[in-house]
Amino acid sequence: MDIKDIIKPENLVYQKTSLMTDKPLSYCPGCGHGTAHRILMEVIEEMGIQSETIGVAPVGCSVLAYDFMNVDMVGASHGRAPAVATGIKRCWPEKFVYTYQGDGDLAAIGTAETIHAANRGENITIIFINNGIYGMTGGQMAPTTLPGMKTSTSPYGRDLKSMGNPLKMTELLAQLPGTCYVTRQSVHSPRNVRRAKKAIRAAFESQKENKGLSLVEIVSNCNSGWKMEPVASNEWMVDNMFPFYPLGDIKVDGKLVNNQ
Amino acid sequence: MKELRLMKGNEAVAEGAIRAGADGYFGYPITPQSEVMEYLMAEQPEKRTGMVVLQAESEVAAINMVYGAASTGKKVMTSSSSPGMSLMQEGISYLAGAELPCLLLNVARGGPGLGTIQPSQADYFQSVKGGGHGDYNLIVLAPSSVQEMFDFAFLGFDLAFKYRNPVLMLSDGLIGQMMEKVELCEQLPRTTHFDRSWTLTGKPDGQERNIVTSLDLDASMQEIHNLHLQEKYRQCKEAEVRYELFDTEDADYLFVAYGSSARICQKAIKIGRSEGIKIGLLRPITLWPFPAKPLAELASRMKGILSVEQSAGQMVEDVRLSVGSGVHIEHYGRMGGMIPTPEQVLENLKKLLIAK
Amino acid sequence: MAKMKGAIVVDLEKCKGCEVCRVACPNDVIAMTNEVNHKGYHYAYQEHQDACVGCANCAVVCPDGVITVYKVKLSD
């Protein structure tokens, strides 16, 4: 059978959701942001809640997320997305509200806003992209940078004594009674993408039921910041990031999983 | 029948916000304005009108909650005092840049730094010259009575939505804390009009999504946005100047003073007139736009002008800019939370203007 | 069991040549071109016409969402 006979509308299995705009993504080749954007939009499409969803994009590589996500969106200042989302959700409790934050945004400058939104049990969903580095500003050390990891502001490797320890915000947030669903995922392989999408769906379902804050951390690559080729950066992530940031559910239905 | 109540300034603005049909208040405690949120929490406006009240974890969070709610077209506000307002400046710049309406209240106290908790007017520059980064203006209202604390909640929201711009009520610890009789008006319905041309309410089927942001990485587009903002400010300057005159018809000398200082000046005028000194007062109600034209017209008939502020002399710069050369202009003020007496004001008028 | 036959269409001007799809393909269907697109990237293409089963792994993992997947069930 010729390939031309296969490529017909009736044989379509997968195409980019219309909830992603046609604008070319501003991310580096191989960056997990694009995949995370897409599965987030797929979930919103599958739940049929595009007209009920408001997204918040703060500062970071994803500062232009509103160019790519075809939902109503607001650009927030650095770190303040959970506060902005709180303002929206409190006035519109029936809408779906999510933030899309990087590690610098969520775990450094926005730590207070993140913890307090979680502690109040705001019914919002946080998508947290953790690549252990400040991508947009050119590869500086992030709160989640691994011990010994080289960045432009830790050129000899992160020294824990002088630079502090990597912050496991997701585990920390899972301890708070206000969080309902807390999980850590990745999007570097097809299997992981499918799992991450299920997690995002679960997070939005939890928001729908007003169960409290839901958080999906996505451990992702930053091949530019890590100074690697995309495929190699994903391999490095598996070998180095995952042992420190293990994948899987941390809190489900308000209950901590295993020995968290 | 009139509904009269004896209230603190801080309580009056809170009641005003409820009755103006506000959708939400987000704030953080700081003296001398904590009664605003205390009053709202006690009143439970979510039961009265459905208005949301939330105590945030910081002023930074509070202003960003306002930003979020305002982006959806809701009528929301926050209040703070000087150090807290400094913390909010980044968010206020974003609100102005993204053209979001909201009501802000600064019950100012002495500074700099942690300063004092007593009244001050030293936040004038911060309020009328921008405060945060970038070229923007807030519409700044200066209440000088508890009644105006109530009334300006209505006026503030009206102006904020008319111009899609943050409106700041610049009050001070004196107006916020003092108690006066207030005539309350009827409750307005809490019916925010959602203008889909800019509000985020969820992208309707078949319509374009809305984006609220202050970012445009294309400098030429950002300049176009700035030109648009400047045009909006120009229109606002033309239409929204508000001020009040006292005893200016036959005056030889003029006080320019706002807020609590204007109240003190009114008493100083009485004493001065009893001594035969004809003094009048121009009280700016809008500090931005500043009543430059009416002031310039009055100034030509005056022997001298005294700008009276509880600061080292901030508004006096706008007085000089408005009037130009040819009229003797001086500043008198006290700082750090000290309030001048009417006698001190009069004495300084004599010393700085009449004796020279 | 019915045999599946798939095909992919790559939006070659939007492909950034990251090769994440190439390593995700279970049947080594995808390769990168020698020529470059307007952005200067060696873009992905379906090299082995017959090996694709339409599993969509490549499209699912593509960061830029540039791959569309089609599939037919062969009757034999």
PDB file of C-alpha atoms in Angstrom, chain A residues 103-208:
ATOM      1  CA  ASP A 103      11.664  26.201  38.711  1.00  0.00           C
ATOM      2  CA  GLY A 104      13.079  29.698  39.179  1.00  0.00           C
ATOM      3  CA  ASP A 105       9.572  31.085  39.218  1.00  0.00           C
ATOM      4  CA  LEU A 106       8.004  28.508  41.517  1.00  0.00           C
ATOM      5  CA  ALA A 107      10.880  27.494  43.757  1.00  0.00           C
ATOM      6  CA  ALA A 108      12.865  30.743  44.118  1.00  0.00           C
ATOM      7  CA  ILE A 109      11.177  34.094  43.606  1.00  0.00           C
ATOM      8  CA  GLY A 110       7.647  32.742  43.964  1.00  0.00           C
ATOM      9  CA  THR A 111       8.168  30.372  46.894  1.00  0.00           C
ATOM     10  CA  ALA A 112       5.909  32.349  49.220  1.00  0.00           C
ATOM     11  CA  GLU A 113       3.069  32.657  46.708  1.00  0.00           C
ATOM     12  CA  THR A 114       3.311  28.959  45.838  1.00  0.00           C
ATOM     13  CA  ILE A 115       3.354  27.721  49.424  1.00  0.00           C
ATOM     14  CA  HIS A 116       0.539  29.973  50.554  1.00  0.00           C
ATOM     15  CA  ALA A 117      -1.707  29.222  47.588  1.00  0.00           C
ATOM     16  CA  ALA A 118      -1.157  25.539  48.347  1.00  0.00           C
ATOM     17  CA  ASN A 119      -1.698  26.046  52.054  1.00  0.00           C
ATOM     18  CA  ARG A 120      -4.988  27.855  51.444  1.00  0.00           C
ATOM     19  CA  GLY A 121      -6.012  24.947  49.277  1.00  0.00           C
ATOM     20  CA  GLU A 122      -6.754  27.147  46.295  1.00  0.00           C
ATOM     21  CA  ASN A 123      -8.583  25.104  43.698  1.00  0.00           C
ATOM     22  CA  ILE A 124      -6.034  25.693  40.984  1.00  0.00           C
ATOM     23  CA  THR A 125      -3.667  23.471  39.024  1.00  0.00           C
ATOM     24  CA  ILE A 126       0.034  24.227  38.895  1.00  0.00           C
ATOM     25  CA  ILE A 127       2.135  22.821  36.072  1.00  0.00           C
ATOM     26  CA  PHE A 128       5.715  23.044  37.317  1.00  0.00           C
ATOM     27  CA  ILE A 129       8.522  22.594  34.808  1.00  0.00           C
ATOM     28  CA  ASN A 130      11.732  21.656  36.621  1.00  0.00           C
ATOM     29  CA  ASN A 131      14.860  21.620  34.495  1.00  0.00           C
ATOM     30  CA  GLY A 132      17.266  22.623  37.217  1.00  0.00           C
ATOM     31  CA  ILE A 133      18.379  25.817  35.549  1.00  0.00           C
ATOM     32  CA  TYR A 134      17.340  29.320  34.490  1.00  0.00           C
ATOM     33  CA  GLY A 135      16.840  28.797  30.780  1.00  0.00           C
ATOM     34  CA  MET A 136      15.590  32.154  29.581  1.00  0.00           C
ATOM     35  CA  THR A 137      18.311  34.255  31.148  1.00  0.00           C
ATOM     36  CA  GLY A 138      21.041  32.003  29.810  1.00  0.00           C
ATOM     37  CA  GLY A 139      21.650  29.044  32.099  1.00  0.00           C
ATOM     38  CA  GLN A 140      22.135  30.374  35.622  1.00  0.00           C
ATOM     39  CA  MET A 141      21.831  28.264  38.762  1.00  0.00           C
ATOM     40  CA  ALA A 142      18.262  27.545  39.868  1.00  0.00           C
ATOM     41  CA  PRO A 143      16.997  26.502  43.294  1.00  0.00           C
ATOM     42  CA  THR A 144      16.619  23.014  41.809  1.00  0.00           C
ATOM     43  CA  THR A 145      20.110  22.794  40.275  1.00  0.00           C
ATOM     44  CA  LEU A 146      21.672  19.468  41.276  1.00  0.00           C
ATOM     45  CA  PRO A 147      24.652  19.256  43.669  1.00  0.00           C
ATOM     46  CA  GLY A 148      27.839  19.796  41.722  1.00  0.00           C
ATOM     47  CA  MET A 149      25.974  20.783  38.565  1.00  0.00           C
ATOM     48  CA  LYS A 150      27.673  23.425  36.457  1.00  0.00           C
ATOM     49  CA  THR A 151      25.739  26.499  35.419  1.00  0.00           C
ATOM     50  CA  SER A 152      26.822  29.994  34.389  1.00  0.00           C
ATOM     51  CA  THR A 153      26.564  31.188  37.999  1.00  0.00           C
ATOM     52  CA  SER A 154      27.999  27.980  39.446  1.00  0.00           C
ATOM     53  CA  PRO A 155      30.765  27.505  36.870  1.00  0.00           C
ATOM     54  CA  TYR A 156      32.697  25.129  39.148  1.00  0.00           C
ATOM     55  CA  GLY A 157      29.585  23.178  40.068  1.00  0.00           C
ATOM     56  CA  ARG A 158      26.932  23.856  42.701  1.00  0.00           C
ATOM     57  CA  ASP A 159      28.703  23.971  46.041  1.00  0.00           C
ATOM     58  CA  LEU A 160      26.126  23.033  48.657  1.00  0.00           C
ATOM     59  CA  LYS A 161      27.980  24.783  51.461  1.00  0.00           C
ATOM     60  CA  SER A 162      27.968  28.194  49.861  1.00  0.00           C
ATOM     61  CA  MET A 163      25.056  27.898  47.420  1.00  0.00           C
ATOM     62  CA  GLY A 164      22.565  25.865  49.402  1.00  0.00           C
ATOM     63  CA  ASN A 165      20.762  22.652  48.582  1.00  0.00           C
ATOM     64  CA  PRO A 166      18.427  21.850  45.705  1.00  0.00           C
ATOM     65  CA  LEU A 167      14.878  22.503  46.844  1.00  0.00           C
ATOM     66  CA  LYS A 168      12.345  19.708  46.487  1.00  0.00           C
ATOM     67  CA  MET A 169       9.309  21.955  46.332  1.00  0.00           C
ATOM     68  CA  THR A 170       6.967  19.211  45.199  1.00  0.00           C
ATOM     69  CA  GLU A 171       7.633  16.996  48.231  1.00  0.00           C
ATOM     70  CA  LEU A 172       7.390  20.072  50.433  1.00  0.00           C
ATOM     71  CA  LEU A 173       4.036  21.117  48.983  1.00  0.00           C
ATOM     72  CA  ALA A 174       2.694  17.591  49.331  1.00  0.00           C
ATOM     73  CA  GLN A 175       3.019  17.980  53.112  1.00  0.00           C
ATOM     74  CA  LEU A 176       0.455  20.773  53.169  1.00  0.00           C
ATOM     75  CA  PRO A 177      -3.184  19.891  53.912  1.00  0.00           C
ATOM     76  CA  GLY A 178      -4.306  22.258  51.120  1.00  0.00           C
ATOM     77  CA  THR A 179      -2.842  20.120  48.336  1.00  0.00           C
ATOM     78  CA  CYS A 180      -4.903  17.265  46.961  1.00  0.00           C
ATOM     79  CA  TYR A 181      -2.932  15.768  44.121  1.00  0.00           C
ATOM     80  CA  VAL A 182       0.843  16.073  43.810  1.00  0.00           C
ATOM     81  CA  THR A 183       2.860  14.164  41.268  1.00  0.00           C
ATOM     82  CA  ARG A 184       6.191  14.236  39.424  1.00  0.00           C
ATOM     83  CA  GLN A 185       6.341  13.284  35.762  1.00  0.00           C
ATOM     84  CA  SER A 186       8.468  13.724  32.659  1.00  0.00           C
ATOM     85  CA  VAL A 187       7.893  14.097  28.923  1.00  0.00           C
ATOM     86  CA  HIS A 188      11.088  12.710  27.370  1.00  0.00           C
ATOM     87  CA  SER A 189       9.655   9.424  26.088  1.00  0.00           C
ATOM     88  CA  PRO A 190       6.282   8.444  24.614  1.00  0.00           C
ATOM     89  CA  ARG A 191       5.419   6.384  27.679  1.00  0.00           C
ATOM     90  CA  ASN A 192       6.269   9.251  30.013  1.00  0.00           C
ATOM     91  CA  VAL A 193       4.346  11.744  27.900  1.00  0.00           C
ATOM     92  CA  ARG A 194       1.245   9.549  28.139  1.00  0.00           C
ATOM     93  CA  ARG A 195       1.676   9.224  31.909  1.00  0.00           C
ATOM     94  CA  ALA A 196       2.237  12.958  32.332  1.00  0.00           C
ATOM     95  CA  LYS A 197      -0.911  13.650  30.356  1.00  0.00           C
ATOM     96  CA  LYS A 198      -2.905  11.302  32.599  1.00  0.00           C
ATOM     97  CA  ALA A 199      -1.495  13.168  35.588  1.00  0.00           C
ATOM     98  CA  ILE A 200      -2.542  16.538  34.174  1.00  0.00           C
ATOM     99  CA  ARG A 201      -6.003  15.117  33.548  1.00  0.00           C
ATOM    100  CA  ALA A 202      -6.171  13.891  37.140  1.00  0.00           C
ATOM    101  CA  ALA A 203      -5.082  17.328  38.345  1.00  0.00           C
ATOM    102  CA  PHE A 204      -7.852  19.076  36.404  1.00  0.00           C
ATOM    103  CA  GLU A 205     -10.416  16.492  37.519  1.00  0.00           C
ATOM    104  CA  SER A 206      -9.371  17.183  41.092  1.00  0.00           C
ATOM    105  CA  GLN A 207      -9.817  20.915  40.468  1.00  0.00           C
ATOM    106  CA  LYS A 208     -13.261  20.210  39.044  1.00  0.00           C
TER     107      LYS A 208
END
